[in-house]
mmCIF file of C-alpha atoms and ligand atoms in Angstrom:
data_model
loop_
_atom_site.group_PDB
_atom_site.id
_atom_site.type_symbol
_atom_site.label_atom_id
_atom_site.label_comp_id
_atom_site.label_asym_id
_atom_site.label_seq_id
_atom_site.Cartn_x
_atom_site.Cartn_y
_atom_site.Cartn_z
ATOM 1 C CA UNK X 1429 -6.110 -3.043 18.129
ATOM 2 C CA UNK X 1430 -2.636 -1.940 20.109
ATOM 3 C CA UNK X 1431 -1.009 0.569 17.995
ATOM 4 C CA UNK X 1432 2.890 -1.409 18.419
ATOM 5 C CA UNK X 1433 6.237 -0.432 17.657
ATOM 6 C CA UNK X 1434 6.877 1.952 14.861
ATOM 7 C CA UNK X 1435 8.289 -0.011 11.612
ATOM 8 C CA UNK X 1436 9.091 2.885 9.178
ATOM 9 C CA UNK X 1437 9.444 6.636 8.962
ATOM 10 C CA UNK X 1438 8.622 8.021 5.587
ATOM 11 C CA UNK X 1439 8.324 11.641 4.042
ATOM 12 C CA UNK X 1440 4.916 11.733 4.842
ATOM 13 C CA UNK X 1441 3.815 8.929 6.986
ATOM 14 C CA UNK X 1442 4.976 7.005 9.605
ATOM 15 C CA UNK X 1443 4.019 2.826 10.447
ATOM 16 C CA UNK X 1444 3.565 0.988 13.181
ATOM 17 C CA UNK X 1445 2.917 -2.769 13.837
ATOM 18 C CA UNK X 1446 0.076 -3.812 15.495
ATOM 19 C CA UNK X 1447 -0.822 -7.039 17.537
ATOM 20 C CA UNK X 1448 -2.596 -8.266 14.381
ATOM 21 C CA UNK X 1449 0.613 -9.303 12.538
ATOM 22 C CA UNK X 1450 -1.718 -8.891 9.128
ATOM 23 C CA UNK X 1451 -2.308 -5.270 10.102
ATOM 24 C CA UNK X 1452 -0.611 -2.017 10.604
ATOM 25 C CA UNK X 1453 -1.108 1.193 11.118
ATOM 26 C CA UNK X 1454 -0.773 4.433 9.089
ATOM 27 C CA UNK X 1455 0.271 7.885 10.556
ATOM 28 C CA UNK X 1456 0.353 10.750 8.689
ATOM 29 C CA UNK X 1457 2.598 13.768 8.894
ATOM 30 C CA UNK X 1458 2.345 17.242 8.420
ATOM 31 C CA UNK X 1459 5.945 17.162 6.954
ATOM 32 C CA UNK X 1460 6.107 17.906 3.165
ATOM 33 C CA UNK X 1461 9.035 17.106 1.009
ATOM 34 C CA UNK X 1462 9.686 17.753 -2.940
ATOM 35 C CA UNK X 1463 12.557 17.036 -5.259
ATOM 36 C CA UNK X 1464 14.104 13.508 -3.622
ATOM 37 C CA UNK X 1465 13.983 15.197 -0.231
ATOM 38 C CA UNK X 1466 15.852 18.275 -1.441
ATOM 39 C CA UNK X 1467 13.045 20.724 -0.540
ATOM 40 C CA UNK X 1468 11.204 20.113 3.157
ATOM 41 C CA UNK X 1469 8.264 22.565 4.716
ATOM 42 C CA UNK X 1470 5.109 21.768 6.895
ATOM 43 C CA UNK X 1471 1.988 22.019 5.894
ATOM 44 C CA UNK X 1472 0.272 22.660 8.599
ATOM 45 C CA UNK X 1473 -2.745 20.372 8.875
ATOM 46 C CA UNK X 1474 -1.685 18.007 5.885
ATOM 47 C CA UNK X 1475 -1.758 14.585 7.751
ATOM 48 C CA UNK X 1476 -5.569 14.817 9.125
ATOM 49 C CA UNK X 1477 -6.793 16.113 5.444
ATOM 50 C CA UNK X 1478 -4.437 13.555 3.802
ATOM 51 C CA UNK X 1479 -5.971 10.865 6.343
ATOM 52 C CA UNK X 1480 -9.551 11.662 5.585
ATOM 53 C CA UNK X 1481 -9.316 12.192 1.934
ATOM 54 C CA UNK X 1482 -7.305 9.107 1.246
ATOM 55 C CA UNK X 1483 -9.768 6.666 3.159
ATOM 56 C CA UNK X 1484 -12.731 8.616 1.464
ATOM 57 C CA UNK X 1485 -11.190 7.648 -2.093
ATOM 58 C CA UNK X 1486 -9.995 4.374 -0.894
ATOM 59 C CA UNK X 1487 -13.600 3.520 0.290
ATOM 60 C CA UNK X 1488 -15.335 4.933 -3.107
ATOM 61 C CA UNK X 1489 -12.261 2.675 -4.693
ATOM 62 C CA UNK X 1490 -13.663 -0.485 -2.826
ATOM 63 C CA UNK X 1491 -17.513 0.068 -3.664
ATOM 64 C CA UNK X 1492 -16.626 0.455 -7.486
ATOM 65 C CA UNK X 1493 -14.644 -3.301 -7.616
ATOM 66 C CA UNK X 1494 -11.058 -2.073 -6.441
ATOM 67 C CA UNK X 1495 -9.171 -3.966 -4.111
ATOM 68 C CA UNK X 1496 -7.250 -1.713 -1.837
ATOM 69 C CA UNK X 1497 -5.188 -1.828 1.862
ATOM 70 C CA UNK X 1498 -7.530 0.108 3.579
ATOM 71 C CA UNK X 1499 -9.410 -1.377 6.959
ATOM 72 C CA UNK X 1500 -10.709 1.372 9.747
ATOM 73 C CA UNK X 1501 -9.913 5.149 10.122
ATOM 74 C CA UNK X 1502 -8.793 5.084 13.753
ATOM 75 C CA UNK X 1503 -8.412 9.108 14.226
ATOM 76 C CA UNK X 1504 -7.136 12.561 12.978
ATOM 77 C CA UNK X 1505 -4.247 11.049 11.823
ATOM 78 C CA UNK X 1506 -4.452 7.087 11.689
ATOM 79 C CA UNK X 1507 -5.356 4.667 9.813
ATOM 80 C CA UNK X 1508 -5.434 0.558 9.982
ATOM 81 C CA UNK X 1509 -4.361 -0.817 6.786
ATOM 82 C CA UNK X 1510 -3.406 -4.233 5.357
ATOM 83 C CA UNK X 1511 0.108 -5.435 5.773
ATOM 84 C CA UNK X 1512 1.413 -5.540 2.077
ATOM 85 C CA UNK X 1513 4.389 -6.283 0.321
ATOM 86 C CA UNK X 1514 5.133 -2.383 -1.602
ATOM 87 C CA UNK X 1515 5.226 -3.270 -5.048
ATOM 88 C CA UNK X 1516 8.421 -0.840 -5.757
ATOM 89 C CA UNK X 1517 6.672 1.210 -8.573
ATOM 90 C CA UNK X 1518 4.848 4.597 -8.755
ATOM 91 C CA UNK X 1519 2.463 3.945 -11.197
ATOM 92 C CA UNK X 1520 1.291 7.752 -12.971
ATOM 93 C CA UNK X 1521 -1.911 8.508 -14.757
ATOM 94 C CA UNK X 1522 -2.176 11.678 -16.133
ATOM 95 C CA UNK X 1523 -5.179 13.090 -18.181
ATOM 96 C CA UNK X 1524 -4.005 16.397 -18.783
ATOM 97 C CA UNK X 1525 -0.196 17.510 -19.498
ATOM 98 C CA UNK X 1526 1.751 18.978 -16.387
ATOM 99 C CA UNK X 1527 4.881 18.869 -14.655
ATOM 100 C CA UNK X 1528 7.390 16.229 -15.960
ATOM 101 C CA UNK X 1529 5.451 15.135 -18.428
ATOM 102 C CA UNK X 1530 6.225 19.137 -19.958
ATOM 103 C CA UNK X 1531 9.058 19.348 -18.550
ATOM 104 C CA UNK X 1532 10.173 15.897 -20.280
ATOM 105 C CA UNK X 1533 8.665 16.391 -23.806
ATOM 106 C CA UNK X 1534 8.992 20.344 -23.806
ATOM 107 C CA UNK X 1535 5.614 20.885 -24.049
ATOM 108 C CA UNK X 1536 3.310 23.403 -22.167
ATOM 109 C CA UNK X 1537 0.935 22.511 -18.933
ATOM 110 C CA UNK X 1538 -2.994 22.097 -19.502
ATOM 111 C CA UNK X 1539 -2.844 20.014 -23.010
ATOM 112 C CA UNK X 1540 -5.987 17.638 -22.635
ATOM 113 C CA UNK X 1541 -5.150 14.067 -23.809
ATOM 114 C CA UNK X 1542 -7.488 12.042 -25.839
ATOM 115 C CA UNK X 1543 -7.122 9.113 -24.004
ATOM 116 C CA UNK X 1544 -5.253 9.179 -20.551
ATOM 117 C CA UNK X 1545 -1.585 7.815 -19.998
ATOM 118 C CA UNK X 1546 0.013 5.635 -17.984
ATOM 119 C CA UNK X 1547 3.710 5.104 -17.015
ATOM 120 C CA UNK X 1548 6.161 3.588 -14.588
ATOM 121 C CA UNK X 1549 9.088 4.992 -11.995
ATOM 122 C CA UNK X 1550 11.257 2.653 -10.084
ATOM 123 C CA UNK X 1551 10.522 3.257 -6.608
ATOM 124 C CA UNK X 1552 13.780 3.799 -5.627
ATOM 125 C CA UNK X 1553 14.996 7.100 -3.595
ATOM 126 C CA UNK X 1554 18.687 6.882 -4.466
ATOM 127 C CA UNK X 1555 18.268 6.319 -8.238
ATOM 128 C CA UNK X 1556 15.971 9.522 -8.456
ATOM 129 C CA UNK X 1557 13.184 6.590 -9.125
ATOM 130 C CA UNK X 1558 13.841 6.595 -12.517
ATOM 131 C CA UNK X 1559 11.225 6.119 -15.617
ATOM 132 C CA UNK X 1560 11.111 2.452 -16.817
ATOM 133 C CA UNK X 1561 9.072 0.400 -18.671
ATOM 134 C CA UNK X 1562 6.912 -3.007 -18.340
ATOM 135 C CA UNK X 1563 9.700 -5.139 -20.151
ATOM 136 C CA UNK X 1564 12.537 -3.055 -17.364
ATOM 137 C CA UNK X 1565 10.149 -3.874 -14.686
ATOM 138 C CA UNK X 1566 10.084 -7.471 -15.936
ATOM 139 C CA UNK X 1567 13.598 -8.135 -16.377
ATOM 140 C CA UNK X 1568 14.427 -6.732 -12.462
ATOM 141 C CA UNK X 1569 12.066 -9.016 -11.461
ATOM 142 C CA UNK X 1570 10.001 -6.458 -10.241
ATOM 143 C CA UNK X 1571 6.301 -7.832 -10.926
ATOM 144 C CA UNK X 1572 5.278 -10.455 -13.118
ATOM 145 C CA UNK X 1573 3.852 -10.052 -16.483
ATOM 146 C CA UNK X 1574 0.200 -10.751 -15.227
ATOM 147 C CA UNK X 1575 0.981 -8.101 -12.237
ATOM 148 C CA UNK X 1576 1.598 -5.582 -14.499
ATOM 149 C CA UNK X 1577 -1.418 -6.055 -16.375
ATOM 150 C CA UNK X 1578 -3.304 -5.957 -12.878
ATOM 151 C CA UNK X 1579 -1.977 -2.619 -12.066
ATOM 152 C CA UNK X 1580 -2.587 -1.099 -15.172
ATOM 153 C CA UNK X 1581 -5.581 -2.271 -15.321
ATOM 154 C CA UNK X 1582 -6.969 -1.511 -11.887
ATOM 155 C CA UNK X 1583 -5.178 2.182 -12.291
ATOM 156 C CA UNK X 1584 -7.039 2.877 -14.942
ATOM 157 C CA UNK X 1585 -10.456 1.998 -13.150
ATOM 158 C CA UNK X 1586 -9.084 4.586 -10.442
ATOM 159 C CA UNK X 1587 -8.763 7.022 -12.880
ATOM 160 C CA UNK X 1588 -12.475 6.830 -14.292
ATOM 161 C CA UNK X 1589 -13.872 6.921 -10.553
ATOM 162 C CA UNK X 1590 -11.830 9.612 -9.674
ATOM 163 C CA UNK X 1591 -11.795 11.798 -12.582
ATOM 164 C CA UNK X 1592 -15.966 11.622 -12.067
ATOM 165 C CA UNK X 1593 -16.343 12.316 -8.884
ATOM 166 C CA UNK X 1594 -13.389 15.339 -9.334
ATOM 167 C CA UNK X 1595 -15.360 16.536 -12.029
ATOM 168 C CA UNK X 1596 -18.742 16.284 -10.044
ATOM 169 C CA UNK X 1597 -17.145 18.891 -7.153
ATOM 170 C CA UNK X 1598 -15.654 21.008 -9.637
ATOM 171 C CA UNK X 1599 -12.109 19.912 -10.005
ATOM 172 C CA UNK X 1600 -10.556 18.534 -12.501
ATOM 173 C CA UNK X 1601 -8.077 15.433 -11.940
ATOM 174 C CA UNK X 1602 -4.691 16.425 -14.008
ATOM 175 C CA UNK X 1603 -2.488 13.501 -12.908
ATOM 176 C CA UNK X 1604 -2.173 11.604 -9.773
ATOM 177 C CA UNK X 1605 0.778 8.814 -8.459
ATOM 178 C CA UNK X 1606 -0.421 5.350 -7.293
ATOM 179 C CA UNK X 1607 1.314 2.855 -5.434
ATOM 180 C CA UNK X 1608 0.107 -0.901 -5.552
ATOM 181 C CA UNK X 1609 1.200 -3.629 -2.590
ATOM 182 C CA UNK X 1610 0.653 -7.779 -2.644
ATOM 183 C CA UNK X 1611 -1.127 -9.578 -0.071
ATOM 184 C CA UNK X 1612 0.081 -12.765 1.707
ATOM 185 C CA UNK X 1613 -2.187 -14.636 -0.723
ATOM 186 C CA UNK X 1614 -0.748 -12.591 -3.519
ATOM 187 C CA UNK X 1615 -3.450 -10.485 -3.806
ATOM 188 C CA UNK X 1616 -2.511 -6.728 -5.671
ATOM 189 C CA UNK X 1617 -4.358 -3.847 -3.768
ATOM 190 C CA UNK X 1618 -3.975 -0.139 -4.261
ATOM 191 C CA UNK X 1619 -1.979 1.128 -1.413
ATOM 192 C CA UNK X 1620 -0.282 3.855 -0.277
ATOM 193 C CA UNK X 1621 -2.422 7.390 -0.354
ATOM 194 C CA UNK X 1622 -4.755 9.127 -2.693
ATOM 195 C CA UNK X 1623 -4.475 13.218 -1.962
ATOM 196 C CA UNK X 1624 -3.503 16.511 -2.734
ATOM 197 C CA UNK X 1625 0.234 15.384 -1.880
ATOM 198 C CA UNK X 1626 -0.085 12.597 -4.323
ATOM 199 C CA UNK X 1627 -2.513 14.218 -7.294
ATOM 200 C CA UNK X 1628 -2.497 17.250 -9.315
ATOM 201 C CA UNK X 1629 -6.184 18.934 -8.742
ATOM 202 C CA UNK X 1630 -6.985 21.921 -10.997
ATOM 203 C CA UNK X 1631 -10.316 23.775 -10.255
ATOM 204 C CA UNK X 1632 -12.513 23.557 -13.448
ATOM 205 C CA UNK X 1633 -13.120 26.966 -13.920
ATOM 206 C CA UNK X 1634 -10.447 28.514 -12.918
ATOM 207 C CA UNK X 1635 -7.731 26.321 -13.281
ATOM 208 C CA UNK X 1636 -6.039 27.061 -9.673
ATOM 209 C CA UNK X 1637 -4.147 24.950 -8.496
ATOM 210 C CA UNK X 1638 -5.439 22.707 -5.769
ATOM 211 C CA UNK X 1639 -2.448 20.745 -4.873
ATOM 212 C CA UNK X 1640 1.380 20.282 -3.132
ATOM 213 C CA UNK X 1641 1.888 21.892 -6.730
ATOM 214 C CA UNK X 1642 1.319 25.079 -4.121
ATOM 215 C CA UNK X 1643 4.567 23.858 -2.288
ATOM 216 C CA UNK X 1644 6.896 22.282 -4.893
ATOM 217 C CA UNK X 1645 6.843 26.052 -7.104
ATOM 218 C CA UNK X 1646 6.146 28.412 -3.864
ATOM 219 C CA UNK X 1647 2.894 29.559 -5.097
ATOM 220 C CA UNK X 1648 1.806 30.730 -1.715
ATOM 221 C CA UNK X 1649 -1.494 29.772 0.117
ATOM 222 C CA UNK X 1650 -0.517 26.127 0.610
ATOM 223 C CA UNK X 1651 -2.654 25.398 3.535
ATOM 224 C CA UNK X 1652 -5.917 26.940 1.785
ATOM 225 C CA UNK X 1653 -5.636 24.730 -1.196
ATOM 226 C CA UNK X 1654 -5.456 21.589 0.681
ATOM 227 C CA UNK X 1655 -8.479 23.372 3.315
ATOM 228 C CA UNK X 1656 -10.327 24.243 -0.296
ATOM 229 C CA UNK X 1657 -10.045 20.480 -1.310
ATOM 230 C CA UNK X 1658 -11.595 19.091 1.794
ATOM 231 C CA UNK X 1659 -14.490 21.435 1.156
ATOM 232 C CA UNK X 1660 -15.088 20.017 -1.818
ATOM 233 C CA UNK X 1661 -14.325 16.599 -0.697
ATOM 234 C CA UNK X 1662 -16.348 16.962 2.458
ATOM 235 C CA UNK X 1663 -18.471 20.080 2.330
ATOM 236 C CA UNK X 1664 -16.979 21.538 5.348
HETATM 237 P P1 TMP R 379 5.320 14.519 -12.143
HETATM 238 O O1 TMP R 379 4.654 15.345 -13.190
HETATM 239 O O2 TMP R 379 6.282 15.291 -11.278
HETATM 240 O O3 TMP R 379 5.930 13.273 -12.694
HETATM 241 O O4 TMP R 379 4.159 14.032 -11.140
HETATM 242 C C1 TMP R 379 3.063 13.290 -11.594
HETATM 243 C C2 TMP R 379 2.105 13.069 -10.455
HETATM 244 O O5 TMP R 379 2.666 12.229 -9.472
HETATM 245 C C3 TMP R 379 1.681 14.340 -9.715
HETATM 246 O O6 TMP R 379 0.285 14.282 -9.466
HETATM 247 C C4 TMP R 379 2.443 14.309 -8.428
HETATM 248 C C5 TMP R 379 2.657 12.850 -8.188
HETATM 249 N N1 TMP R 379 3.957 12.557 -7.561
HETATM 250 C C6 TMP R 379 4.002 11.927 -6.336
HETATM 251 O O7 TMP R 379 2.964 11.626 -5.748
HETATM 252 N N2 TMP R 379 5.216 11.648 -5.801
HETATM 253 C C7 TMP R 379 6.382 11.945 -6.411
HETATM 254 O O8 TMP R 379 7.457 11.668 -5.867
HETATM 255 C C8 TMP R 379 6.323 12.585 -7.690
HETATM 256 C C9 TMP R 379 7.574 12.954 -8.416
HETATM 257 C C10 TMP R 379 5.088 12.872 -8.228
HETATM 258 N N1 LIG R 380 7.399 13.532 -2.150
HETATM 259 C C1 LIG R 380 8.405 13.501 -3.136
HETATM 260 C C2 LIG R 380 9.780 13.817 -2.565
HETATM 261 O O1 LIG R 380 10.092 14.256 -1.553
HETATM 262 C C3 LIG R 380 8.262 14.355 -4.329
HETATM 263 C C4 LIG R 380 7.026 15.124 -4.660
HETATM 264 O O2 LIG R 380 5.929 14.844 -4.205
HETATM 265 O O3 LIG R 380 7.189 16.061 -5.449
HETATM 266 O O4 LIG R 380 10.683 13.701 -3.191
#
């Protein structure tokens, strides 16, 4: 597979074509933004452990009944994927309260739900991708009713795999940010990444945080807690 022009630049990734028109391919970065943008670093080492952890999930995703973009790890840093349609929504689980979810309903972090939430953002940079709701994603035409139910459903699914397997290397999965993309057939598949960029990972015990938490509130010793995470990912 040629590895083409590039299509997009993104905060964290970058696209290319490739001579499959049905395929493209994934690069990942090492740049790390927060805030819209507003706050930009490196993380030095990011893209490979963002890379390898994201196919790992994507490829327990697959073997448990979800659909997802993935195809071939190429290297490091790149990844063949599925050409989808973005379905412009960040679809957020969380299990445990944290960040805007606190922030929003002025409640402290660490408050175990009894049953996990979902909701919606429009994708949307400018806007701030504002919160909205099934019947707001409905009326801009954004998915259809039976799309919505897809996603929710199959996010759901990703959030009893992953919370297990979190739990089995001593992690617990606080919240995470999914993005969903449609096939030419019209098929929905999780897309996008699965990692410490994209999920809130608390270590069991301790409660440290394992995540780009480390970068958003300058708690230092960024690049160990993504390192930590592929050790418990990976065992190395
Ligand atoms: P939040 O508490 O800031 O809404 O974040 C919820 C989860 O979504 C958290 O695990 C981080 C992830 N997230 C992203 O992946 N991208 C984003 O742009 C934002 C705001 C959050
Ligand atoms: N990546 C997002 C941004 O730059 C936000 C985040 O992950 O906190 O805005």
């Amino acid at each position: 597979m040629e590895k083409l022009e590039q299509l997009y630049e993104g905060k964290a990734k970058k696209v290319f074509k490739t001579d499959d028109p049905e395929v493209l391919l994934v690069d990942y970065k090492d740049d790390a933004t927060a805030f819209n943008g507003l706050k930009k670093g490196t993380i030095r080492g990011k893209g490979a452990i963002n890379n390898r952890v994201t196919n790992f999930m994507m490829q327990m995703l697959e073997k448990e009944g979800v659909p997802t973009h993935f195809i071939k790890e190429l290297s490091d840093r790149e990844t063949l994927v599925k050409k989808v349609t973005i379905v412009p929504l960040e679809v957020i689980i969380r299990n445990v309260s944290a960040g805007s979810f606190s922030k929003r309903y002025g409640v402290e972090e660490g408050i175990v739900f009894k049953k996990p939430t979902i909701e919606f953002s429009y994708k949307n940079d400018d806007l701030g991708d504002p919160l909205l709701n099934d019947d707001h994603a409905l009326a801009l035409g954004i998915a259809t009713e039976e799309e919505i139910a897809t996603i929710k459903a199959m996010a759901f699914k990703v959030n009893d795999v992953m919370k297990a397997f979190f739990k089995s290397v001593g992690v617990d999965l606080i919240d995470f940010k999914l993005e969903f993309g449609k096939t030419s057939d019209g098929t929905i598949v999780l897309a996008d990444e699965i990692s410490p960029d994209t999920c809130r990972f608390w270590d069991s015990k301790t409660h440290e945080k394992l995540d780009k938490d480390r970068f958003r509130r300058d708690l230092g010793n960024v690049e160990d807690a993504y390192a930590e995470m592929m050790k418990r990912i990976f065992g190395e």
